[in-house]
Coordinates of C-alpha atoms in Angstrom, one line a residue:
Chain Y
X1 CA -11.3 8.4 8.0
X2 CA -8.9 5.6 7.8
X3 CA -5.7 5.9 5.6
X4 CA -5.7 3.5 2.6
X5 CA -3.5 0.6 3.5
X6 CA -2.7 -1.5 0.4
X7 CA -1.3 -4.3 2.6
X8 CA -4.8 -4.7 4.1
X9 CA -6.1 -5.8 0.6
X10 CA -6.0 -9.6 0.7
X11 CA -6.1 -11.7 -2.5
X12 CA -6.0 -15.5 -2.6
X13 CA -3.3 -17.9 -2.8
X14 CA -2.6 -17.2 -6.6
X15 CA -2.4 -13.6 -6.3
X16 CA -0.3 -13.7 -2.9
X17 CA 2.4 -15.3 -5.1
X18 CA 2.6 -12.2 -7.2
X19 CA 3.8 -9.6 -4.9
X20 CA 4.8 -6.3 -6.5
X21 CA 8.5 -6.6 -7.2
X22 CA 11.4 -4.4 -6.2
X23 CA 10.5 -1.8 -8.7
X24 CA 7.5 0.5 -8.5
X25 CA 6.6 0.3 -12.2
X26 CA 5.5 -3.4 -12.0
X27 CA 1.9 -3.9 -12.4
X28 CA 0.2 -7.1 -11.1
X29 CA -2.8 -7.8 -13.2
X30 CA -5.4 -10.7 -12.8
X31 CA -6.8 -11.4 -16.1
X32 CA -10.0 -13.3 -15.9
X33 CA -11.8 -15.3 -14.7
X34 CA -14.2 -13.5 -16.7
X35 CA -12.1 -12.1 -19.4
X36 CA -13.8 -12.8 -22.6
X37 CA -10.6 -13.9 -24.4
X38 CA -10.1 -16.7 -21.8
X39 CA -13.2 -18.6 -23.1
X40 CA -14.9 -19.3 -20.0
X41 CA -13.4 -19.1 -16.6
X42 CA -9.7 -19.2 -16.9
X43 CA -7.8 -16.8 -14.8
X44 CA -4.2 -15.6 -15.5
X45 CA -2.1 -13.9 -13.1
X46 CA 0.3 -11.5 -15.0
X47 CA 3.2 -9.4 -13.9
X48 CA 3.7 -6.7 -16.5
X49 CA 6.3 -4.1 -17.0
X50 CA 4.5 -1.6 -19.0
X51 CA 2.9 -3.9 -21.8
X52 CA 5.3 -6.5 -21.6
X53 CA 4.8 -9.8 -19.6
X54 CA 7.4 -10.7 -17.0
X55 CA 5.6 -13.6 -15.6
X56 CA 2.4 -15.3 -16.4
X57 CA 0.7 -18.0 -14.4
X58 CA -2.7 -19.5 -15.3
X59 CA -5.1 -20.1 -12.2
X60 CA -7.3 -23.2 -12.8
X61 CA -10.2 -24.7 -11.1
X62 CA -13.1 -22.3 -11.6
X63 CA -15.1 -24.9 -13.5
X64 CA -13.6 -28.1 -11.8
X65 CA -16.3 -30.7 -11.3
X66 CA -14.1 -33.7 -10.3
X67 CA -15.2 -36.1 -12.9
X68 CA -12.5 -38.5 -11.6
X69 CA -14.5 -38.8 -8.4
X70 CA -17.8 -38.9 -10.1
X71 CA -16.3 -42.0 -12.1
X72 CA -15.8 -44.0 -9.0
X73 CA -19.4 -43.4 -7.8
X74 CA -21.2 -44.5 -11.0
X75 CA -21.4 -47.6 -12.9
X76 CA -19.5 -47.9 -16.3
X77 CA -22.5 -46.9 -18.4
X78 CA -23.6 -44.3 -16.1
X79 CA -20.4 -42.4 -16.4
X80 CA -20.7 -42.0 -20.3
X81 CA -22.6 -38.8 -20.2
X82 CA -19.8 -37.2 -18.3
X83 CA -17.8 -37.7 -21.4
X84 CA -19.9 -35.2 -23.3
X85 CA -19.4 -32.5 -20.6
X86 CA -15.6 -32.7 -20.1
X87 CA -14.9 -31.2 -23.5
X88 CA -18.3 -30.1 -24.9
X89 CA -16.5 -29.0 -28.3
X90 CA -15.1 -32.5 -29.3
X91 CA -17.5 -34.7 -27.1
X92 CA -17.2 -37.6 -29.5
X93 CA -13.6 -38.0 -29.0
X94 CA -14.1 -38.2 -25.2
X95 CA -16.7 -40.7 -25.8
X96 CA -14.4 -42.9 -27.9
X97 CA -11.7 -42.7 -25.5
X98 CA -13.8 -43.8 -22.4
X99 CA -15.7 -46.5 -24.7
X100 CA -12.3 -47.6 -26.0
X101 CA -10.7 -48.0 -22.6
X102 CA -13.6 -50.0 -21.2
X103 CA -13.8 -52.2 -24.3
X104 CA -10.0 -52.7 -24.1
X105 CA -10.5 -53.9 -20.6
X106 CA -13.4 -56.3 -21.6
X107 CA -11.8 -57.5 -24.8
X108 CA -15.0 -56.5 -26.7
X109 CA -14.7 -56.3 -30.4
X110 CA -16.7 -53.4 -31.9
X111 CA -18.7 -54.1 -35.2
X112 CA -17.4 -52.8 -38.2
X113 CA -20.5 -50.6 -39.0
X114 CA -20.1 -48.9 -35.5
X115 CA -16.5 -48.3 -36.0
X116 CA -17.3 -46.5 -39.2
X117 CA -20.1 -44.5 -37.8
X118 CA -17.7 -43.5 -35.0
X119 CA -15.2 -42.2 -37.4
X120 CA -17.6 -40.3 -39.3
X121 CA -19.2 -38.6 -36.2
X122 CA -15.9 -37.9 -34.7
X123 CA -14.5 -36.1 -37.6
X124 CA -17.8 -34.1 -38.0
X125 CA -17.3 -33.1 -34.5
X126 CA -13.7 -32.1 -35.0
X127 CA -14.8 -30.0 -37.9
X128 CA -17.4 -28.2 -35.7
X129 CA -14.8 -27.9 -32.9
X130 CA -12.2 -26.3 -35.3
X131 CA -14.7 -24.0 -36.9
X132 CA -15.8 -22.7 -33.5
X133 CA -12.1 -22.2 -32.5
X134 CA -11.6 -20.4 -35.8
X135 CA -14.5 -18.1 -35.2
X136 CA -13.7 -17.4 -31.5
X137 CA -10.0 -17.0 -32.1
X138 CA -10.5 -14.3 -34.7
X139 CA -13.0 -12.8 -32.3
X140 CA -10.2 -12.5 -29.6
X141 CA -8.2 -10.8 -32.4
X142 CA -11.0 -8.3 -32.9
X143 CA -12.6 -9.7 -36.2
X144 CA -16.3 -10.1 -35.6
X145 CA -17.4 -11.4 -39.0
X146 CA -15.7 -14.7 -39.3
X147 CA -17.4 -16.3 -36.4
X148 CA -20.8 -15.7 -38.3
X149 CA -19.4 -17.7 -41.2
X150 CA -18.1 -20.4 -38.8
X151 CA -21.5 -20.8 -37.0
X152 CA -23.2 -20.8 -40.4
X153 CA -21.1 -23.9 -41.5
X154 CA -21.2 -25.5 -37.9
X155 CA -25.0 -25.5 -37.7
X156 CA -25.1 -27.9 -40.7
X157 CA -22.8 -30.4 -38.7
X158 CA -25.1 -29.9 -35.5
X159 CA -28.0 -30.6 -37.6
X160 CA -26.5 -33.8 -39.0
X161 CA -25.3 -34.8 -35.6
X162 CA -28.7 -34.0 -33.9
X163 CA -30.3 -36.4 -36.4
X164 CA -27.9 -39.0 -35.4
X165 CA -27.5 -38.7 -31.7
X166 CA -30.4 -36.7 -30.7
X167 CA -28.4 -33.8 -29.1
X168 CA -26.4 -30.8 -30.4
X169 CA -23.5 -30.4 -28.2
X170 CA -23.1 -32.9 -25.3
X171 CA -23.1 -36.0 -27.0
X172 CA -23.2 -39.3 -25.3
X173 CA -23.7 -41.3 -28.4
X174 CA -21.2 -44.0 -27.9
X175 CA -21.8 -47.1 -25.8
X176 CA -19.7 -49.8 -24.6
X177 CA -19.3 -52.0 -27.6
X178 CA -20.5 -49.7 -30.4
X179 CA -22.9 -46.9 -30.8
X180 CA -26.3 -46.2 -29.4
X181 CA -28.5 -46.0 -32.5
X182 CA -28.0 -46.3 -36.1
X183 CA -27.5 -43.5 -38.4
X184 CA -30.6 -42.1 -40.4
X185 CA -30.8 -43.3 -44.2
X186 CA -29.7 -39.8 -45.5
X187 CA -26.7 -39.6 -43.3
X188 CA -24.1 -40.4 -46.0
X189 CA -25.7 -38.0 -48.5
X190 CA -25.8 -35.2 -46.0
X191 CA -22.3 -35.7 -44.9
X192 CA -21.0 -35.9 -48.6
X193 CA -23.1 -32.6 -49.2
X194 CA -21.5 -31.1 -46.2
X195 CA -18.1 -31.8 -47.1
X196 CA -18.5 -30.5 -50.7
X197 CA -20.1 -27.4 -49.1
X198 CA -17.0 -26.7 -46.7
X199 CA -14.5 -27.5 -49.4
X200 CA -16.3 -24.8 -51.4
X201 CA -16.3 -22.4 -48.4
X202 CA -12.6 -22.9 -47.6
X203 CA -11.0 -20.6 -50.6
X204 CA -13.3 -17.8 -49.1
X205 CA -12.0 -18.3 -45.6
X206 CA -8.6 -18.0 -47.0
X207 CA -9.2 -15.1 -49.0
X208 CA -11.2 -13.4 -46.2
X209 CA -9.0 -14.4 -43.2
X210 CA -6.0 -16.5 -43.7
X211 CA -4.5 -14.1 -46.2
X212 CA -5.4 -11.0 -44.5
X213 CA -2.3 -9.0 -43.5
X214 CA -3.7 -7.9 -40.1
X215 CA -4.1 -11.5 -39.0
X216 CA -0.7 -12.3 -40.3
X217 CA 0.6 -9.6 -38.2
X218 CA -1.0 -10.8 -35.1
X219 CA 0.0 -14.4 -35.5
X220 CA 3.3 -14.6 -37.3
X221 CA 6.3 -15.1 -35.0
X222 CA 4.0 -14.9 -31.9
X223 CA 4.4 -17.6 -29.3
X224 CA 7.0 -19.6 -30.9
X225 CA 7.3 -23.0 -29.5
X226 CA 9.8 -25.5 -30.9
X227 CA 9.4 -29.4 -30.8
X228 CA 11.6 -29.8 -27.8
X229 CA 9.6 -27.3 -26.0
X230 CA 6.2 -29.1 -26.8
X231 CA 7.7 -32.3 -25.9
X232 CA 8.9 -31.4 -22.4
X233 CA 5.5 -29.8 -21.8
X234 CA 3.6 -32.6 -23.2
X235 CA 1.8 -30.4 -25.7
X236 CA 0.2 -32.5 -28.2
X237 CA -2.2 -32.0 -31.4
X238 CA -2.2 -29.1 -33.6
X239 CA 0.2 -27.5 -30.8
X240 CA 3.1 -30.0 -31.6
X241 CA 2.1 -30.4 -35.3
X242 CA 2.5 -26.5 -35.8
X243 CA 6.1 -27.0 -34.4
X244 CA 7.1 -29.5 -37.2
X245 CA 6.4 -32.9 -35.7
X246 CA 3.7 -34.5 -37.9
X247 CA 2.4 -36.6 -35.0
X248 CA -1.1 -37.8 -34.6
X249 CA -2.6 -40.6 -32.6
X250 CA -4.8 -41.6 -35.6
X251 CA -1.5 -42.7 -37.3
X252 CA 0.8 -43.4 -34.4
X253 CA -1.5 -45.6 -32.4
X254 CA -4.3 -46.4 -35.1
X255 CA -7.6 -47.0 -33.1
X256 CA -11.0 -48.0 -34.5
X257 CA -10.7 -48.2 -38.3
X258 CA -8.4 -45.3 -39.0
X259 CA -5.7 -47.4 -40.4
X260 CA -8.0 -48.1 -43.4
X261 CA -8.3 -44.6 -44.4
X262 CA -6.0 -42.4 -46.6
X263 CA -5.4 -39.0 -45.0
X264 CA -2.8 -36.4 -44.6
X265 CA -1.5 -35.2 -41.4
X266 CA -0.6 -31.5 -41.8
X267 CA 2.3 -30.1 -40.2
X268 CA 4.0 -26.8 -40.3
X269 CA 7.7 -26.1 -39.0
X270 CA 7.3 -22.4 -37.9
X271 CA 5.9 -23.3 -34.5
X272 CA 4.2 -19.8 -34.1
X273 CA 0.4 -19.1 -33.6
X274 CA 0.1 -18.9 -37.4
X275 CA 1.4 -22.5 -37.9
X276 CA -1.0 -23.8 -35.3
X277 CA -3.7 -21.8 -37.2
X278 CA -2.7 -23.3 -40.4
X279 CA -2.8 -27.0 -39.1
X280 CA -6.3 -26.5 -38.1
X281 CA -7.3 -25.1 -41.2
X282 CA -5.7 -28.1 -43.0
X283 CA -7.1 -30.5 -40.7
X284 CA -10.6 -29.2 -41.8
X285 CA -9.7 -30.9 -45.3
X286 CA -8.2 -34.0 -43.5
X287 CA -11.4 -34.5 -41.6
X288 CA -13.4 -33.9 -44.9
X289 CA -11.4 -36.7 -46.6
X290 CA -11.9 -39.2 -43.6
X291 CA -15.6 -38.6 -43.6
X292 CA -16.0 -39.0 -47.3
X293 CA -14.2 -42.4 -47.1
X294 CA -16.2 -43.4 -44.0
X295 CA -19.5 -42.7 -45.2
X296 CA -18.9 -44.3 -48.6
X297 CA -17.4 -47.3 -47.2
X298 CA -20.2 -47.7 -44.5
X299 CA -20.7 -51.5 -44.2
X300 CA -23.9 -53.0 -43.4
X301 CA -24.4 -55.1 -40.2
X302 CA -25.0 -54.6 -36.4
X303 CA -24.1 -51.5 -34.4
X304 CA -23.4 -52.9 -31.0
X305 CA -21.3 -55.9 -29.9
X306 CA -23.2 -57.9 -27.2
X307 CA -21.9 -56.9 -23.9
X308 CA -24.9 -57.6 -21.5
X309 CA -26.9 -55.1 -19.6
X310 CA -24.5 -54.7 -16.5
X311 CA -21.0 -53.8 -17.8
X312 CA -18.5 -55.5 -15.5
X313 CA -15.0 -55.7 -16.8
X314 CA -12.6 -58.2 -15.5
X315 CA -9.8 -56.8 -13.0
X316 CA -7.2 -55.1 -14.7
X317 CA -6.2 -51.6 -16.1
X318 CA -6.3 -50.4 -19.6
X319 CA -5.7 -46.9 -21.2
X320 CA -7.0 -45.7 -24.6
X321 CA -5.6 -42.8 -26.5
X322 CA -7.7 -40.9 -29.0
X323 CA -6.8 -37.9 -31.1
X324 CA -9.1 -35.0 -30.1
X325 CA -9.3 -31.8 -31.6
X326 CA -6.9 -30.3 -29.1
X327 CA -4.4 -33.3 -28.9
X328 CA -4.1 -36.7 -27.4
X329 CA -6.9 -37.5 -25.0
X330 CA -6.2 -40.5 -23.0
X331 CA -8.5 -42.4 -20.4
X332 CA -7.0 -44.7 -18.1
X333 CA -9.5 -47.1 -16.6
X334 CA -8.8 -49.4 -13.5
X335 CA -11.3 -52.3 -12.6
X336 CA -11.4 -54.4 -9.6
X337 CA -14.1 -56.5 -11.3
X338 CA -17.1 -54.8 -9.9
X339 CA -19.8 -52.7 -11.3
X340 CA -18.0 -49.4 -10.8
X341 CA -14.6 -48.4 -11.8
X342 CA -12.0 -48.4 -9.3
X343 CA -10.2 -45.5 -10.8
X344 CA -10.6 -43.5 -13.9
X345 CA -7.9 -40.9 -14.9
X346 CA -8.6 -38.4 -17.7
X347 CA -5.8 -37.0 -19.8
X348 CA -6.9 -33.7 -21.1
X349 CA -4.6 -32.4 -23.9
X350 CA -5.7 -28.8 -23.2
X351 CA -4.2 -29.1 -19.6
X352 CA -0.7 -29.9 -21.0
X353 CA -1.2 -27.4 -23.8
X354 CA -1.9 -24.6 -21.4
X355 CA 0.9 -25.3 -19.3
X356 CA 3.3 -24.2 -22.1
X357 CA 1.6 -20.8 -21.9
X358 CA 3.8 -19.5 -18.9
X359 CA 6.8 -20.1 -21.0
X360 CA 5.4 -18.8 -24.3
X361 CA 3.9 -15.6 -22.8
X362 CA 7.1 -14.6 -21.1
X363 CA 8.5 -11.4 -22.7
X364 CA 5.5 -11.0 -25.1
X365 CA 3.2 -7.9 -25.2
X366 CA 0.0 -8.4 -23.4
X367 CA -2.1 -8.2 -26.6
X368 CA 0.1 -11.0 -28.3
X369 CA -0.5 -13.1 -25.2
X370 CA -4.0 -13.1 -25.9
X371 CA -3.2 -14.4 -29.3
X372 CA -1.1 -17.1 -28.1
X373 CA -3.7 -18.2 -25.6
X374 CA -6.3 -18.3 -28.4
X375 CA -3.8 -20.3 -30.6
X376 CA -3.5 -23.0 -28.1
X377 CA -7.6 -23.6 -28.7
X378 CA -8.4 -23.9 -24.8
X379 CA -11.7 -25.5 -23.6
X380 CA -11.8 -24.7 -19.9
X381 CA -14.1 -27.5 -18.8
X382 CA -11.6 -30.1 -20.4
X383 CA -8.5 -28.6 -18.5
X384 CA -10.4 -28.2 -15.2
X385 CA -12.4 -31.5 -15.5
Chain D
X1 CA 8.0 -55.8 -26.3
X2 CA 10.1 -53.8 -23.8
X3 CA 11.8 -50.8 -25.2
X4 CA 15.6 -51.0 -24.9
X5 CA 16.1 -48.0 -22.6
X6 CA 14.0 -49.6 -19.8
X7 CA 17.2 -51.8 -19.0
X8 CA 19.0 -48.5 -18.0
X9 CA 16.3 -47.3 -15.5
X10 CA 17.5 -49.5 -12.6
X11 CA 14.1 -51.0 -12.1
X12 CA 13.1 -53.2 -9.5
X13 CA 11.3 -55.2 -12.2
X14 CA 9.8 -54.5 -15.5
X15 CA 7.3 -56.4 -17.4
X16 CA 6.1 -56.4 -20.9
X17 CA 2.3 -55.4 -21.7
X18 CA 0.2 -56.1 -24.7
X19 CA -0.5 -52.8 -26.3
X20 CA -3.9 -54.1 -27.8
X21 CA -5.2 -55.2 -24.4
X22 CA -3.9 -52.4 -22.3
X23 CA -2.5 -49.5 -24.3
X24 CA 0.9 -49.8 -22.7
X25 CA 3.9 -51.9 -24.0
X26 CA 5.8 -51.9 -20.7
X27 CA 5.4 -51.5 -16.9
X28 CA 8.4 -50.6 -14.9
X29 CA 8.3 -50.8 -11.1
X30 CA 10.6 -48.1 -9.4
X31 CA 11.1 -46.7 -6.0
X32 CA 11.1 -43.1 -4.8
X33 CA 14.8 -43.3 -4.8
X34 CA 15.1 -44.3 -8.6
X35 CA 12.3 -42.6 -10.0
X36 CA 14.1 -39.3 -10.6
X37 CA 16.9 -40.7 -12.6
X38 CA 14.8 -43.0 -14.5
X39 CA 12.6 -40.2 -15.8
X40 CA 15.7 -38.4 -16.6
X41 CA 16.7 -41.3 -18.9
X42 CA 13.4 -41.3 -20.5
X43 CA 13.7 -37.7 -21.3
X44 CA 17.1 -38.3 -22.9
X45 CA 15.5 -41.0 -24.9
X46 CA 13.0 -38.5 -26.4
X47 CA 9.9 -39.6 -24.6
X48 CA 7.0 -37.3 -23.9
X49 CA 5.4 -37.3 -20.4
X50 CA 1.8 -37.9 -21.0
X51 CA 0.4 -37.7 -17.3
X52 CA 1.1 -38.6 -13.8
X53 CA -1.7 -40.8 -12.4
X54 CA -2.0 -41.7 -8.7
X55 CA -4.2 -44.1 -7.3
X56 CA -5.1 -45.1 -3.8
X57 CA -4.4 -48.9 -3.0
X58 CA -4.3 -50.9 0.1
X59 CA -0.5 -50.8 -0.1
X60 CA -0.2 -47.2 -0.3
X61 CA -0.4 -44.5 -3.1
X62 CA 0.6 -45.6 -6.5
X63 CA 2.0 -43.0 -8.7
X64 CA 2.3 -43.9 -12.4
X65 CA 4.0 -41.9 -15.1
X66 CA 3.0 -42.6 -18.6
X67 CA 5.5 -41.8 -21.1
X68 CA 5.5 -42.4 -25.0
X69 CA 7.6 -41.5 -27.9
X70 CA 6.2 -38.7 -30.2
X71 CA 5.3 -41.4 -32.7
X72 CA 4.2 -45.0 -32.6
X73 CA 2.4 -47.1 -30.1
X74 CA 5.1 -47.3 -27.2
X75 CA 3.6 -46.2 -24.0
X76 CA 5.7 -47.0 -21.0
X77 CA 4.4 -46.9 -17.6
X78 CA 6.9 -46.2 -14.6
X79 CA 5.2 -46.9 -11.3
X80 CA 6.0 -46.6 -7.7
X81 CA 4.1 -47.1 -4.4
X82 CA 4.7 -44.8 -1.3
X83 CA 3.0 -45.6 2.1
X84 CA -0.2 -43.6 3.1
X85 CA 1.3 -42.1 6.2
X86 CA 4.5 -40.7 4.3
X87 CA 3.5 -40.1 0.7
X88 CA 6.7 -38.5 -0.5
X89 CA 7.9 -38.7 -4.1
X90 CA 10.7 -36.5 -5.5
X91 CA 9.4 -34.1 -8.2
X92 CA 10.3 -34.7 -12.0
X93 CA 9.2 -31.1 -12.9
X94 CA 12.9 -30.0 -13.1
X95 CA 13.0 -32.7 -16.0
X96 CA 9.7 -32.3 -17.4
X97 CA 8.3 -28.9 -16.7
X98 CA 4.9 -30.3 -17.9
X99 CA 4.9 -32.5 -14.9
X100 CA 4.5 -29.4 -12.7
X101 CA 0.7 -29.3 -13.1
X102 CA 0.2 -33.2 -13.0
X103 CA 2.0 -33.2 -9.8
X104 CA -0.2 -30.5 -8.4
X105 CA -3.2 -32.6 -9.5
X106 CA -2.0 -35.6 -7.7
X107 CA -1.4 -33.3 -4.7
X108 CA -4.9 -32.1 -4.9
X109 CA -6.6 -35.3 -5.2
X110 CA -4.3 -37.5 -3.0
X111 CA -2.1 -35.3 -0.9
X112 CA 0.9 -36.7 -2.3
X113 CA 4.0 -34.7 -1.5
X114 CA 6.3 -34.0 -4.4
X115 CA 9.5 -33.1 -2.6
X116 CA 11.5 -30.3 -4.5
X117 CA 8.4 -29.1 -6.4
X118 CA 8.6 -25.4 -6.8
X119 CA 5.0 -24.5 -6.1
X120 CA 3.0 -27.3 -4.6
X121 CA -0.3 -26.0 -3.8
X122 CA -3.9 -26.3 -4.9
X123 CA -4.3 -26.3 -8.7
X124 CA -7.9 -27.4 -9.4
X125 CA -9.4 -27.4 -6.0
X126 CA -10.3 -24.2 -3.9
X127 CA -7.6 -23.2 -1.7
X128 CA -9.8 -23.6 1.4
X129 CA -10.8 -27.1 0.5
X130 CA -10.1 -29.5 3.2
X131 CA -8.9 -33.1 2.5
X132 CA -8.1 -34.9 -0.6
X133 CA -11.3 -36.1 -2.6
X134 CA -9.8 -39.2 -4.1
X135 CA -8.5 -41.0 -1.0
X136 CA -10.6 -43.9 -0.3
X137 CA -12.0 -45.3 2.8
X138 CA -9.6 -47.9 4.3
X139 CA -12.6 -50.5 3.6
X140 CA -13.0 -49.5 0.0
X141 CA -9.3 -50.0 -0.8
X142 CA -8.1 -52.8 -2.8
X143 CA -4.8 -54.4 -3.0
X144 CA -2.7 -54.4 -6.1
X145 CA -3.2 -58.0 -6.5
X146 CA -7.0 -57.4 -6.7
X147 CA -6.5 -54.9 -9.5
X148 CA -3.8 -56.3 -11.6
X149 CA -4.5 -59.1 -14.2
X150 CA -2.2 -61.9 -13.5
X151 CA -1.6 -62.5 -17.3
X152 CA 0.4 -59.5 -17.8
X153 CA 1.5 -57.3 -14.9
X154 CA 4.2 -58.5 -12.7
X155 CA 4.9 -56.0 -9.8
X156 CA 7.5 -57.2 -7.6
X157 CA 8.5 -53.9 -5.7
X158 CA 5.2 -54.2 -3.9
X159 CA 5.9 -56.4 -0.9
X160 CA 8.6 -54.2 0.5
X161 CA 6.8 -51.1 1.8
X162 CA 4.2 -53.3 3.5
X163 CA 4.9 -56.8 4.4
X164 CA 1.3 -57.5 5.5
X165 CA -0.3 -58.1 2.0
X166 CA 2.5 -60.6 1.2
X167 CA 0.1 -63.5 1.3
X168 CA -1.9 -61.8 -1.4
X169 CA 0.6 -61.5 -4.3
X170 CA 1.0 -65.2 -4.5
X171 CA -0.9 -65.4 -7.7
X172 CA 1.4 -62.7 -9.1
X173 CA 4.3 -64.9 -8.9
X174 CA 2.5 -67.4 -11.0
X175 CA 2.9 -64.9 -13.8
X176 CA 6.3 -66.0 -14.2
X177 CA 8.4 -62.9 -14.6
X178 CA 11.5 -63.0 -16.6
X179 CA 13.3 -60.8 -14.1
X180 CA 14.6 -61.6 -10.8

């Protein structure tokens, strides 16, 4: 019988960097990649002292698919379906960022009707993303019921978007110069009915969950991030708005027809998990406001600009920034004048948002780290790309 | 319009870009020697580092840092080119901790060595992955002059690392840079 030799246990590169420290009571824990609170396949290496985190380091790449390489192998239009798979929760925003970058490169002007439809579907998709985050975050914190309510409401959006796009999750509805198909005749009335319905549900959400003392205890003063920290890590979206900076790409660099709409950008100054929670809950209302204006002002006209069958942008490079549910999505496209992109770079907001986690988790309880992780709203396929 | 702080960067050249056509307002060409100080200046000015993008060109690997202020349409791109055989760029992760992962991603995809990086090893690719997937074949590589629209981008730091493509940037000069 061989004696147990702990040094013979070989981990990988990530765990090798987490050697037991000088004292015996340090615990090295690999949380994930199959841990339920990591939403998919994120792994976090943790160094614990009792229940307190001394060091945390996310290990990425478990769902890496090399979208940027795929982009170089496909034609411009063939790459569009990939966009629904990068961030499957807010696929419309990625659709938009890619279509926008190529349109910018080609100098295509998108017809007004298509612009309004784009706004309406992107905001609907944002609500569905926030609802799913809300349910899943509370599930992380141990509350099971809210996700049932969230999915109930989200189902209505999926039905509306299915009627428009034909798919329920991985949309590739945008095309270079517009959108693929026109919306059905009852689109506006269904959207208005939905926003009315969601507004009527929000007070119940607040009473049931947001004002709940247990939730407050799990979120308040947890994972405090100030604006400076967010800026240095490149955290955007609800993360930086929860830190007191009311910055939103829809307002800062208006794209599409967002400058025609009147909407409020929610921001909270506390910078904790609760502030990020509140930003997202308020954004549900913001998105409802935008949807109402977009479908009521939906102009008649064509839904696609004439771009020809083969998309061949002139040589050059362009980037397009879009406010996704998780923050600033940017797609850089570089063209050599051929039928395939020379280089496509995807800037995923979740990637930068997650990188703050090492800083936020230091010194917190392990259970609070789960709360922090959830409050960053991670979608791993987007981070790993 | 070029933001005022660009003058402090010690740039080899800087060119204004049309935001409506490119999404950026200025392109600043730097060298591996000047990039660290330039990024430090941008940090003091309150810029947010959005991403670090590398691409494989005939001249070498181009590394582009996209920065913007928190509010407004003011994306500035700082770029530099390093040769294929010695792709070494100083890290800026000591200035922007968020650059840590972006640089590791560039290392994954292109094998660019970010000197001084605290933990430069695979981020997205498996640890036993061999090679760097986004490096192009020598035949497939394009020169910067083939990728740059003459109307807006002037890149004058280009000719130094590799004298060979000097014949090509001829049309670039036509774009009338306002710098020397």
